[in-house]
Amino acid sequence: MSAADPLYASPLFQQIAGGTWRPGGLALTRHALELCAFPPRSEILDIGCGQGASLALLRELGMNGTGLDNTCSLTEDFPFVRADAQDPPFPDASFDGILCECVLSLLPDAEQALRRFVSILRPKGKLLLSDLYLRQETTILPDKAWIGSSCLTGARTRQGLERLLQKSGFDLLHTEDHTACLKELAARLLWYGDASLKNLLHRKNDAAEPLSGPAGSCACGAVRSGGLRYGYGLWIATPSSRSVCPDEDTFSGENLRT
């Protein structure tokens, strides 16, 4: 594994993090799907599907999942497209929902991706987005050469992310803070990781060199003291150009703005 490779590509990271390779795992995905209350046989696109853990959950819950990834291969036989997450190759109004879990912060052009998500969602469709967020504003920009190597390099503040959703054509329906999941994953990586993994997890991430390299994963420098501080959140949004479901006011939960 070279210095430029994303940490989530490490076999040891994948083993420790589990099949989902992100904070919260399938429990958070299941929770988000319950909030959305998609009817049976809904068509759901999983952006950055990895080896297909969320696709298996969608099948278990009676939904039809399609995976999209440009690097990973599925371990089971699911509908799958190898493509760029910023430009999913589907016609407009193809899906009832989109999963984008710990992926948006890895994309060089998140706005382009979100605009495409708007177009391929059906009326009343929903985007389930989970990702890192910065807990404070910063004027320090990441080195573009490292975009995609770590969720840290593409993280925004929660307010910035919500502004981006609105600018891209979404209305925000619901937000929750799941930073505890980020801390739990960080603890597991530090406890079970080997020397090479721990070296990446402990890379310097201070004001002198905050975002100049891979700096670990979404669960390493994100929670240690000093430097930039990160949280992990869940957002559910719907295309703003379409009507909102009558039952969407039933969403409840801890809001990130509190």
PDB file of C-alpha atoms in Angstrom:
ATOM      1  CA  MET A   1       0.000   0.000   0.000  1.00  0.00           C
ATOM      2  CA  SER A   2       1.619   3.271  -1.142  1.00  0.00           C
ATOM      3  CA  ALA A   3       1.417   6.588   0.713  1.00  0.00           C
ATOM      4  CA  ALA A   4      -1.057   7.881  -1.855  1.00  0.00           C
ATOM      5  CA  ASP A   5      -3.477   4.961  -1.556  1.00  0.00           C
ATOM      6  CA  PRO A   6      -6.674   5.606   0.392  1.00  0.00           C
ATOM      7  CA  LEU A   7      -6.568   4.046   3.831  1.00  0.00           C
ATOM      8  CA  TYR A   8      -9.907   2.336   3.264  1.00  0.00           C
ATOM      9  CA  ALA A   9      -8.133   0.255   0.590  1.00  0.00           C
ATOM     10  CA  SER A  10      -5.985  -1.377   3.269  1.00  0.00           C
ATOM     11  CA  PRO A  11      -7.083  -5.006   3.854  1.00  0.00           C
ATOM     12  CA  LEU A  12      -6.480  -4.578   7.589  1.00  0.00           C
ATOM     13  CA  PHE A  13      -8.640  -1.443   7.696  1.00  0.00           C
ATOM     14  CA  GLN A  14     -11.410  -3.327   5.870  1.00  0.00           C
ATOM     15  CA  GLN A  15     -11.127  -6.256   8.259  1.00  0.00           C
ATOM     16  CA  ILE A  16     -11.352  -4.049  11.354  1.00  0.00           C
ATOM     17  CA  ALA A  17     -14.017  -1.688  10.020  1.00  0.00           C
ATOM     18  CA  GLY A  18     -16.199  -4.515   8.745  1.00  0.00           C
ATOM     19  CA  GLY A  19     -17.915  -4.886   5.389  1.00  0.00           C
ATOM     20  CA  THR A  20     -19.110  -1.282   5.298  1.00  0.00           C
ATOM     21  CA  TRP A  21     -15.768   0.496   5.999  1.00  0.00           C
ATOM     22  CA  ARG A  22     -17.476   3.532   7.566  1.00  0.00           C
ATOM     23  CA  PRO A  23     -18.697   4.837  10.933  1.00  0.00           C
ATOM     24  CA  GLY A  24     -22.035   3.422  12.029  1.00  0.00           C
ATOM     25  CA  GLY A  25     -21.929   0.465   9.650  1.00  0.00           C
ATOM     26  CA  LEU A  26     -25.130  -1.267   8.601  1.00  0.00           C
ATOM     27  CA  ALA A  27     -26.920  -0.224  11.799  1.00  0.00           C
ATOM     28  CA  LEU A  28     -26.832   3.406  10.671  1.00  0.00           C
ATOM     29  CA  THR A  29     -27.885   2.447   7.132  1.00  0.00           C
ATOM     30  CA  ARG A  30     -30.839   0.463   8.489  1.00  0.00           C
ATOM     31  CA  HIS A  31     -31.826   3.393  10.721  1.00  0.00           C
ATOM     32  CA  ALA A  32     -31.752   5.818   7.794  1.00  0.00           C
ATOM     33  CA  LEU A  33     -33.818   3.495   5.610  1.00  0.00           C
ATOM     34  CA  GLU A  34     -36.398   3.161   8.392  1.00  0.00           C
ATOM     35  CA  LEU A  35     -36.662   6.955   8.553  1.00  0.00           C
ATOM     36  CA  CYS A  36     -37.303   7.114   4.810  1.00  0.00           C
ATOM     37  CA  ALA A  37     -39.911   4.319   4.909  1.00  0.00           C
ATOM     38  CA  PHE A  38     -39.405   3.300   1.283  1.00  0.00           C
ATOM     39  CA  PRO A  39     -42.163   0.954   0.081  1.00  0.00           C
ATOM     40  CA  PRO A  40     -41.326  -2.619  -0.964  1.00  0.00           C
ATOM     41  CA  ARG A  41     -39.559  -3.026  -4.299  1.00  0.00           C
ATOM     42  CA  SER A  42     -38.271   0.552  -4.265  1.00  0.00           C
ATOM     43  CA  GLU A  43     -35.312   1.095  -6.578  1.00  0.00           C
ATOM     44  CA  ILE A  44     -32.283   2.279  -4.598  1.00  0.00           C
ATOM     45  CA  LEU A  45     -28.862   3.241  -5.975  1.00  0.00           C
ATOM     46  CA  ASP A  46     -25.887   2.670  -3.657  1.00  0.00           C
ATOM     47  CA  ILE A  47     -23.121   5.121  -4.618  1.00  0.00           C
ATOM     48  CA  GLY A  48     -19.722   3.721  -3.662  1.00  0.00           C
ATOM     49  CA  CYS A  49     -21.202   0.328  -2.848  1.00  0.00           C
ATOM     50  CA  GLY A  50     -17.899  -1.355  -1.986  1.00  0.00           C
ATOM     51  CA  GLN A  51     -18.364  -5.100  -1.711  1.00  0.00           C
ATOM     52  CA  GLY A  52     -22.155  -4.823  -1.422  1.00  0.00           C
ATOM     53  CA  ALA A  53     -23.006  -4.872   2.300  1.00  0.00           C
ATOM     54  CA  SER A  54     -25.718  -2.213   1.954  1.00  0.00           C
ATOM     55  CA  LEU A  55     -27.055  -3.918  -1.181  1.00  0.00           C
ATOM     56  CA  ALA A  56     -27.535  -7.101   0.851  1.00  0.00           C
ATOM     57  CA  LEU A  57     -29.410  -5.095   3.481  1.00  0.00           C
ATOM     58  CA  LEU A  58     -31.650  -3.550   0.816  1.00  0.00           C
ATOM     59  CA  ARG A  59     -32.491  -7.037  -0.463  1.00  0.00           C
ATOM     60  CA  GLU A  60     -33.249  -8.175   3.092  1.00  0.00           C
ATOM     61  CA  LEU A  61     -35.661  -5.246   3.496  1.00  0.00           C
ATOM     62  CA  GLY A  62     -37.481  -6.017   0.241  1.00  0.00           C
ATOM     63  CA  MET A  63     -35.930  -3.275  -1.909  1.00  0.00           C
ATOM     64  CA  ASN A  64     -34.110  -3.495  -5.229  1.00  0.00           C
ATOM     65  CA  GLY A  65     -30.568  -2.229  -4.906  1.00  0.00           C
ATOM     66  CA  THR A  66     -28.153  -1.280  -7.665  1.00  0.00           C
ATOM     67  CA  GLY A  67     -24.484  -0.758  -6.850  1.00  0.00           C
ATOM     68  CA  LEU A  68     -22.094   1.779  -8.345  1.00  0.00           C
ATOM     69  CA  ASP A  69     -18.362   1.816  -7.685  1.00  0.00           C
ATOM     70  CA  ASN A  70     -15.244   2.543  -9.723  1.00  0.00           C
ATOM     71  CA  THR A  71     -12.772   0.433  -7.748  1.00  0.00           C
ATOM     72  CA  CYS A  72     -14.436  -2.314  -5.702  1.00  0.00           C
ATOM     73  CA  SER A  73     -15.942  -5.616  -6.761  1.00  0.00           C
ATOM     74  CA  LEU A  74     -19.079  -7.182  -5.301  1.00  0.00           C
ATOM     75  CA  THR A  75     -18.948 -10.360  -3.275  1.00  0.00           C
ATOM     76  CA  GLU A  76     -22.531 -11.301  -4.264  1.00  0.00           C
ATOM     77  CA  ASP A  77     -24.547 -11.120  -7.458  1.00  0.00           C
ATOM     78  CA  PHE A  78     -26.274  -7.698  -7.393  1.00  0.00           C
ATOM     79  CA  PRO A  79     -27.042  -5.291 -10.233  1.00  0.00           C
ATOM     80  CA  PHE A  80     -23.810  -3.325 -10.532  1.00  0.00           C
ATOM     81  CA  VAL A  81     -22.229  -0.599 -12.661  1.00  0.00           C
ATOM     82  CA  ARG A  82     -18.554   0.336 -12.626  1.00  0.00           C
ATOM     83  CA  ALA A  83     -18.655   4.090 -13.100  1.00  0.00           C
ATOM     84  CA  ASP A  84     -17.746   7.516 -11.761  1.00  0.00           C
ATOM     85  CA  ALA A  85     -19.864   8.528  -8.765  1.00  0.00           C
ATOM     86  CA  GLN A  86     -19.873  12.111 -10.041  1.00  0.00           C
ATOM     87  CA  ASP A  87     -21.682  11.065 -13.227  1.00  0.00           C
ATOM     88  CA  PRO A  88     -23.878   7.986 -12.651  1.00  0.00           C
ATOM     89  CA  PRO A  89     -24.802   6.593 -16.105  1.00  0.00           C
ATOM     90  CA  PHE A  90     -28.573   6.360 -15.595  1.00  0.00           C
ATOM     91  CA  PRO A  91     -31.555   8.119 -17.203  1.00  0.00           C
ATOM     92  CA  ASP A  92     -33.419  10.811 -15.311  1.00  0.00           C
ATOM     93  CA  ALA A  93     -35.953   9.642 -12.707  1.00  0.00           C
ATOM     94  CA  SER A  94     -34.451   6.144 -12.411  1.00  0.00           C
ATOM     95  CA  PHE A  95     -34.429   5.693  -8.618  1.00  0.00           C
ATOM     96  CA  ASP A  96     -36.620   6.133  -5.546  1.00  0.00           C
ATOM     97  CA  GLY A  97     -33.591   6.603  -3.307  1.00  0.00           C
ATOM     98  CA  ILE A  98     -29.832   7.061  -3.325  1.00  0.00           C
ATOM     99  CA  LEU A  99     -27.384   5.931  -0.648  1.00  0.00           C
ATOM    100  CA  CYS A 100     -24.218   8.035  -0.453  1.00  0.00           C
ATOM    101  CA  GLU A 101     -22.429   6.832   2.668  1.00  0.00           C
ATOM    102  CA  CYS A 102     -18.997   8.298   3.453  1.00  0.00           C
ATOM    103  CA  VAL A 103     -18.435   8.946  -0.265  1.00  0.00           C
ATOM    104  CA  LEU A 104     -19.277  12.587  -1.032  1.00  0.00           C
ATOM    105  CA  SER A 105     -16.216  13.902   0.825  1.00  0.00           C
ATOM    106  CA  LEU A 106     -14.025  11.728  -1.418  1.00  0.00           C
ATOM    107  CA  LEU A 107     -15.261  13.293  -4.668  1.00  0.00           C
ATOM    108  CA  PRO A 108     -13.320  16.088  -6.387  1.00  0.00           C
ATOM    109  CA  ASP A 109     -16.568  17.788  -7.511  1.00  0.00           C
ATOM    110  CA  ALA A 110     -19.299  17.111  -4.952  1.00  0.00           C
ATOM    111  CA  GLU A 111     -21.664  19.672  -6.464  1.00  0.00           C
ATOM    112  CA  GLN A 112     -21.574  17.968  -9.858  1.00  0.00           C
ATOM    113  CA  ALA A 113     -22.372  14.655  -8.167  1.00  0.00           C
ATOM    114  CA  LEU A 114     -25.288  16.079  -6.182  1.00  0.00           C
ATOM    115  CA  ARG A 115     -26.800  17.690  -9.291  1.00  0.00           C
ATOM    116  CA  ARG A 116     -26.685  14.324 -11.032  1.00  0.00           C
ATOM    117  CA  PHE A 117     -28.297  12.707  -7.986  1.00  0.00           C
ATOM    118  CA  VAL A 118     -31.158  15.213  -8.256  1.00  0.00           C
ATOM    119  CA  SER A 119     -31.744  14.337 -11.885  1.00  0.00           C
ATOM    120  CA  ILE A 120     -31.783  10.542 -11.476  1.00  0.00           C
ATOM    121  CA  LEU A 121     -34.119  10.574  -8.465  1.00  0.00           C
ATOM    122  CA  ARG A 122     -37.827  10.076  -9.087  1.00  0.00           C
ATOM    123  CA  PRO A 123     -40.484  12.464  -7.783  1.00  0.00           C
ATOM    124  CA  LYS A 124     -40.510  12.283  -3.960  1.00  0.00           C
ATOM    125  CA  GLY A 125     -37.183  10.458  -4.066  1.00  0.00           C
ATOM    126  CA  LYS A 126     -34.746  10.743  -1.177  1.00  0.00           C
ATOM    127  CA  LEU A 127     -30.987  11.021  -0.793  1.00  0.00           C
ATOM    128  CA  LEU A 128     -29.503   9.312   2.279  1.00  0.00           C
ATOM    129  CA  LEU A 129     -26.164  10.987   2.909  1.00  0.00           C
ATOM    130  CA  SER A 130     -23.762  10.188   5.752  1.00  0.00           C
ATOM    131  CA  ASP A 131     -20.299  11.696   5.986  1.00  0.00           C
ATOM    132  CA  LEU A 132     -17.673  13.505   8.020  1.00  0.00           C
ATOM    133  CA  TYR A 133     -18.149  17.174   8.775  1.00  0.00           C
ATOM    134  CA  LEU A 134     -15.805  19.829  10.125  1.00  0.00           C
ATOM    135  CA  ARG A 135     -16.770  21.035  13.584  1.00  0.00           C
ATOM    136  CA  GLN A 136     -15.386  24.517  12.943  1.00  0.00           C
ATOM    137  CA  GLU A 137     -14.728  26.777   9.964  1.00  0.00           C
ATOM    138  CA  THR A 138     -11.250  26.790   8.454  1.00  0.00           C
ATOM    139  CA  THR A 139      -9.527  28.850   5.786  1.00  0.00           C
ATOM    140  CA  ILE A 140      -7.032  26.061   5.082  1.00  0.00           C
ATOM    141  CA  LEU A 141      -7.679  24.270   1.805  1.00  0.00           C
ATOM    142  CA  PRO A 142      -6.633  20.673   1.164  1.00  0.00           C
ATOM    143  CA  ASP A 143      -3.928  19.804  -1.325  1.00  0.00           C
ATOM    144  CA  LYS A 144      -5.862  18.801  -4.455  1.00  0.00           C
ATOM    145  CA  ALA A 145      -3.391  15.989  -5.040  1.00  0.00           C
ATOM    146  CA  TRP A 146      -4.799  14.207  -1.982  1.00  0.00           C
ATOM    147  CA  ILE A 147      -8.518  14.630  -2.712  1.00  0.00           C
ATOM    148  CA  GLY A 148     -10.018  11.151  -2.632  1.00  0.00           C
ATOM    149  CA  SER A 149      -7.348   9.665  -0.378  1.00  0.00           C
ATOM    150  CA  SER A 150      -9.284  10.389   2.830  1.00  0.00           C
ATOM    151  CA  CYS A 151     -12.684  11.667   3.914  1.00  0.00           C
ATOM    152  CA  LEU A 152     -10.803  14.293   5.915  1.00  0.00           C
ATOM    153  CA  THR A 153      -9.561  16.097   2.821  1.00  0.00           C
ATOM    154  CA  GLY A 154     -13.064  16.732   1.459  1.00  0.00           C
ATOM    155  CA  ALA A 155     -14.969  17.374   4.688  1.00  0.00           C
ATOM    156  CA  ARG A 156     -17.062  20.536   5.016  1.00  0.00           C
ATOM    157  CA  THR A 157     -18.780  22.105   7.969  1.00  0.00           C
ATOM    158  CA  ARG A 158     -22.337  20.858   8.439  1.00  0.00           C
ATOM    159  CA  GLN A 159     -23.605  24.323   7.463  1.00  0.00           C
ATOM    160  CA  GLY A 160     -21.417  24.261   4.359  1.00  0.00           C
ATOM    161  CA  LEU A 161     -22.653  20.816   3.401  1.00  0.00           C
ATOM    162  CA  GLU A 162     -26.273  21.855   3.847  1.00  0.00           C
ATOM    163  CA  ARG A 163     -25.681  24.967   1.724  1.00  0.00           C
ATOM    164  CA  LEU A 164     -24.165  22.730  -0.942  1.00  0.00           C
ATOM    165  CA  LEU A 165     -27.223  20.450  -0.860  1.00  0.00           C
ATOM    166  CA  GLN A 166     -29.506  23.441  -1.328  1.00  0.00           C
ATOM    167  CA  LYS A 167     -27.353  24.926  -4.096  1.00  0.00           C
ATOM    168  CA  SER A 168     -27.364  21.580  -5.906  1.00  0.00           C
ATOM    169  CA  GLY A 169     -31.172  21.341  -5.895  1.00  0.00           C
ATOM    170  CA  PHE A 170     -32.075  19.514  -2.688  1.00  0.00           C
ATOM    171  CA  ASP A 171     -34.357  20.372   0.218  1.00  0.00           C
ATOM    172  CA  LEU A 172     -33.122  19.081   3.565  1.00  0.00           C
ATOM    173  CA  LEU A 173     -35.648  16.894   5.389  1.00  0.00           C
ATOM    174  CA  HIS A 174     -33.752  15.578   8.395  1.00  0.00           C
ATOM    175  CA  THR A 175     -30.334  15.624  10.081  1.00  0.00           C
ATOM    176  CA  GLU A 176     -28.755  13.649  12.909  1.00  0.00           C
ATOM    177  CA  ASP A 177     -25.364  13.673  14.624  1.00  0.00           C
ATOM    178  CA  HIS A 178     -23.574  10.301  14.821  1.00  0.00           C
ATOM    179  CA  THR A 179     -20.115  11.421  15.936  1.00  0.00           C
ATOM    180  CA  ALA A 180     -20.167   8.646  18.556  1.00  0.00           C
ATOM    181  CA  CYS A 181     -19.946   6.134  15.678  1.00  0.00           C
ATOM    182  CA  LEU A 182     -16.834   7.895  14.404  1.00  0.00           C
ATOM    183  CA  LYS A 183     -15.183   7.678  17.822  1.00  0.00           C
ATOM    184  CA  GLU A 184     -16.066   3.995  18.118  1.00  0.00           C
ATOM    185  CA  LEU A 185     -14.472   3.174  14.754  1.00  0.00           C
ATOM    186  CA  ALA A 186     -11.363   5.186  15.656  1.00  0.00           C
ATOM    187  CA  ALA A 187     -10.992   3.237  18.888  1.00  0.00           C
ATOM    188  CA  ARG A 188     -11.255  -0.109  17.081  1.00  0.00           C
ATOM    189  CA  LEU A 189      -8.667   0.910  14.479  1.00  0.00           C
ATOM    190  CA  LEU A 190      -6.211   2.057  17.132  1.00  0.00           C
ATOM    191  CA  TRP A 191      -6.770  -1.020  19.300  1.00  0.00           C
ATOM    192  CA  TYR A 192      -6.607  -3.710  16.615  1.00  0.00           C
ATOM    193  CA  GLY A 193      -4.371  -2.065  14.007  1.00  0.00           C
ATOM    194  CA  ASP A 194      -0.816  -3.179  13.292  1.00  0.00           C
ATOM    195  CA  ALA A 195       2.268  -0.928  13.274  1.00  0.00           C
ATOM    196  CA  SER A 196       1.800   0.265   9.667  1.00  0.00           C
ATOM    197  CA  LEU A 197      -1.859   1.089  10.177  1.00  0.00           C
ATOM    198  CA  LYS A 198      -1.198   2.880  13.454  1.00  0.00           C
ATOM    199  CA  ASN A 199       1.534   4.906  11.743  1.00  0.00           C
ATOM    200  CA  LEU A 200      -1.048   6.213   9.281  1.00  0.00           C
ATOM    201  CA  LEU A 201      -3.566   6.807  12.042  1.00  0.00           C
ATOM    202  CA  HIS A 202      -1.051   8.945  13.935  1.00  0.00           C
ATOM    203  CA  ARG A 203       0.078  11.080  11.014  1.00  0.00           C
ATOM    204  CA  LYS A 204       0.469  14.724  11.959  1.00  0.00           C
ATOM    205  CA  ASN A 205      -2.669  16.767  11.329  1.00  0.00           C
ATOM    206  CA  ASP A 206      -1.978  20.170  12.867  1.00  0.00           C
ATOM    207  CA  ALA A 207      -2.061  23.774  11.668  1.00  0.00           C
ATOM    208  CA  ALA A 208       1.344  23.431  10.028  1.00  0.00           C
ATOM    209  CA  GLU A 209       0.336  20.507   7.822  1.00  0.00           C
ATOM    210  CA  PRO A 210      -3.402  19.985   8.282  1.00  0.00           C
ATOM    211  CA  LEU A 211      -4.579  18.459   5.038  1.00  0.00           C
ATOM    212  CA  SER A 212      -1.493  17.865   2.926  1.00  0.00           C
ATOM    213  CA  GLY A 213      -1.595  14.064   2.864  1.00  0.00           C
ATOM    214  CA  PRO A 214      -3.780  11.063   3.541  1.00  0.00           C
ATOM    215  CA  ALA A 215      -3.709  11.765   7.295  1.00  0.00           C
ATOM    216  CA  GLY A 216      -5.331   8.448   8.069  1.00  0.00           C
ATOM    217  CA  SER A 217      -8.960   7.562   7.552  1.00  0.00           C
ATOM    218  CA  CYS A 218     -12.280   9.116   8.454  1.00  0.00           C
ATOM    219  CA  ALA A 219     -11.732   7.771  11.971  1.00  0.00           C
ATOM    220  CA  CYS A 220      -8.175   8.685  12.900  1.00  0.00           C
ATOM    221  CA  GLY A 221      -7.134  12.342  12.965  1.00  0.00           C
ATOM    222  CA  ALA A 222     -10.825  13.143  13.004  1.00  0.00           C
ATOM    223  CA  VAL A 223     -11.105  12.574  16.740  1.00  0.00           C
ATOM    224  CA  ARG A 224      -7.705  13.161  18.300  1.00  0.00           C
ATOM    225  CA  SER A 225      -6.867  16.339  20.173  1.00  0.00           C
ATOM    226  CA  GLY A 226      -5.217  19.226  18.326  1.00  0.00           C
ATOM    227  CA  GLY A 227      -5.688  20.294  14.731  1.00  0.00           C
ATOM    228  CA  LEU A 228      -9.074  20.247  13.014  1.00  0.00           C
ATOM    229  CA  ARG A 229     -11.991  18.533  14.731  1.00  0.00           C
ATOM    230  CA  TYR A 230     -14.519  16.396  12.906  1.00  0.00           C
ATOM    231  CA  GLY A 231     -17.939  14.928  13.480  1.00  0.00           C
ATOM    232  CA  TYR A 232     -20.074  12.408  11.590  1.00  0.00           C
ATOM    233  CA  GLY A 233     -23.608  13.115  10.470  1.00  0.00           C
ATOM    234  CA  LEU A 234     -26.645  11.792   8.630  1.00  0.00           C
ATOM    235  CA  TRP A 235     -28.645  13.925   6.203  1.00  0.00           C
ATOM    236  CA  ILE A 236     -31.846  13.035   4.351  1.00  0.00           C
ATOM    237  CA  ALA A 237     -32.827  15.294   1.456  1.00  0.00           C
ATOM    238  CA  THR A 238     -35.256  15.396  -1.456  1.00  0.00           C
ATOM    239  CA  PRO A 239     -35.087  17.191  -4.806  1.00  0.00           C
ATOM    240  CA  SER A 240     -36.449  20.703  -4.247  1.00  0.00           C
ATOM    241  CA  SER A 241     -38.118  20.873  -7.661  1.00  0.00           C
ATOM    242  CA  ARG A 242     -40.552  18.108  -6.709  1.00  0.00           C
ATOM    243  CA  SER A 243     -43.371  17.852  -4.194  1.00  0.00           C
ATOM    244  CA  VAL A 244     -42.670  16.548  -0.688  1.00  0.00           C
ATOM    245  CA  CYS A 245     -44.319  13.347   0.550  1.00  0.00           C
ATOM    246  CA  PRO A 246     -47.260  14.019   2.920  1.00  0.00           C
ATOM    247  CA  ASP A 247     -45.680  11.798   5.581  1.00  0.00           C
ATOM    248  CA  GLU A 248     -42.262  13.510   5.547  1.00  0.00           C
ATOM    249  CA  ASP A 249     -43.211  15.624   8.561  1.00  0.00           C
ATOM    250  CA  THR A 250     -43.032  12.441  10.614  1.00  0.00           C
ATOM    251  CA  PHE A 251     -39.224  12.539  10.548  1.00  0.00           C
ATOM    252  CA  SER A 252     -37.800  13.038  14.004  1.00  0.00           C
ATOM    253  CA  GLY A 253     -34.466  12.849  15.739  1.00  0.00           C
ATOM    254  CA  GLU A 254     -31.582  14.893  17.033  1.00  0.00           C
ATOM    255  CA  ASN A 255     -30.873  17.772  14.680  1.00  0.00           C
ATOM    256  CA  LEU A 256     -27.298  18.786  13.992  1.00  0.00           C
ATOM    257  CA  ARG A 257     -28.212  22.419  14.490  1.00  0.00           C
ATOM    258  CA  THR A 258     -28.988  21.932  18.181  1.00  0.00           C
TER     259      THR A 258
END
